[in-house]
Amino acid sequence: MTAISLRAWQVVLDAVELDLLEGRLSPGDHLPPERTLAADLGVGRSSVREALRVLEVLGLIRTAAGSGPSAGAIIVARPGGGMSSLMRLQVAAQGFPVADVVKTRLVLEGFIVAELAEACRTSTPDLTSSAQILTAMEEHSLTEAEFLALDAQFHLSLAEASGNLVITATMAGLRSAIEGYARAGALGLASWPKTSARLMLEHRSILRAILTGQADAARLAVQAHISGYYAETHLTAH
Amino acid sequence: MTAISLRAWQVVLDAVELDLLEGRLSPGDHLPPERTLAADLGVGRSSVREALRVLEVLGLIRTAAGSGPSAGAIIVARPGGGMSSLMRLQVAAQGFPVADVVKTRLVLEGFIVAELAEACRTSTPDLTSSAQILTAMEEHSLTEAEFLALDAQFHLSLAEASGNLVITATMAGLRSAIEGYARAGALGLASWPKTSARLMLEHRSILRAILTGQADAARLAVQAHISGYYAETHLTAH
DNA sequence: GACGAGCTGTGGTCTGACCACACACTATAC
DNA sequence: GTATAGTGTGTGGTCAGACCACAGCTCGTC
């Protein structure tokens, strides 16, 4: 045996992963009932539940009680769900310094907008939802929290437009990790109306750079946008 | 109440997260014993265990039976541990296309080596472990698996040298996600000695570009290195 | 045919029990 | 006095059983 005394819940996890890799399970499929799974794998139901809990937090399955087609544990492969939890908790546990989180966001978002801009030179990526969010943000009656939520949604919509699921999921995780921090920083800003107006202008210029195919300009704009807000809130937070 | 009927294990998860955020728990600290935690939070021990299992997979805690200072559940905030599981399972469940994984790796590694090269112009980042790995890879008696393991270790060591924990963790996750794929691809290569020799040369040139401060050259080299191997194995795998 | 009560299977939770393990303590032997 | 062996204690690991809430299905009644 290569692995002796594997934890019972790991046995379950490995079995599910193997079923996924070998095609016996696919998104949309139902996992066997917990009791059946326990009996088949020769472990207790508690161990099965621990493994299922992990899969649920990782965004791989969705569980529902009751009976019928919608009940039970269903493979959903929802990317990003687990990433958010992971990032949030790691930041909470000081595993991830916020500065590193911001820098990673700079890299990924810079790439995304540059790629989108490149794509705009030959085709027309779907950026309507991004534009719609910007329009919604111009509503003057928005609270800070609402504005920041839309702000985050805008950045996420760009990632989604890029079509890269991994980057989208990572971005979602990073965003939720920064959220509390950004919110707290906003409260200490000298002038929220002034900052929000600036953020809006920056958003517009980012989108314009993308649509006109200026990859470098888009990258620089989004990076200045992110690091600018970070620096501003970082300073006032101290 | 904003959230009614929260799952019992979520109560535990939230409580731990709150303790982390409020500083009542820090890396190195022990969590209360499962039975105590259950009693304090008013849930059953099973629910506590489900939450602890999630924290363990996410790389936040390490559990050990027995008594004494090393036993119990300890906050470790080991970044990357959870990321690996997450990426592996998401790829297994077809949540993350391999192409997206590779592209993300291109972006992140390109940034890392460029940043390292920039740093080399003004200081001397610690790249000794990276260099040592390359030396170890020149051993002719290595099997394919051993060579690829060192290859992965080399890329990871570059990320570690950059000092960015988030990128390092993400890289670790991406790497383990590709590992099986890369391994499978290597088996179908026309000439392993030829490929491995090329990979070695590429590694050397990447490291040389970093040490001489040529950021752009380093980025291009590492991106060609990754996408080259991907394209090669991708083709032969079909 | 329409409706409703009851049945069934599912996840959610708790309790209690037992085991294996690692350390701390104590008693014994030298 | 020191070293060693044995025991005690608290921990996580696992299991079995029980009960609940819920959602859908079945079947009898009207």
XYZ file of C-alpha atoms in Angstrom, chain B residues 113-125 127 208-218:
25
model
C 9.894 35.948 -13.121
C 9.613 39.520 -14.395
C 9.346 40.793 -10.849
C 12.267 38.650 -9.751
C 14.353 39.972 -12.619
C 13.497 43.538 -11.676
C 14.450 42.808 -8.094
C 17.783 41.424 -9.265
C 18.693 44.810 -10.684
C 18.741 46.395 -7.263
C 19.219 43.512 -4.833
C 19.828 39.788 -4.765
C 16.724 37.706 -4.103
C 17.308 31.982 -5.696
C 19.835 33.417 -16.346
C 17.401 36.076 -17.554
C 16.223 36.616 -13.985
C 19.692 36.894 -12.520
C 20.790 39.353 -15.201
C 17.731 41.491 -14.622
C 16.144 40.999 -18.039
C 12.513 41.112 -17.019
C 10.947 40.898 -20.448
C 13.256 38.122 -21.566
C 12.482 36.158 -18.423
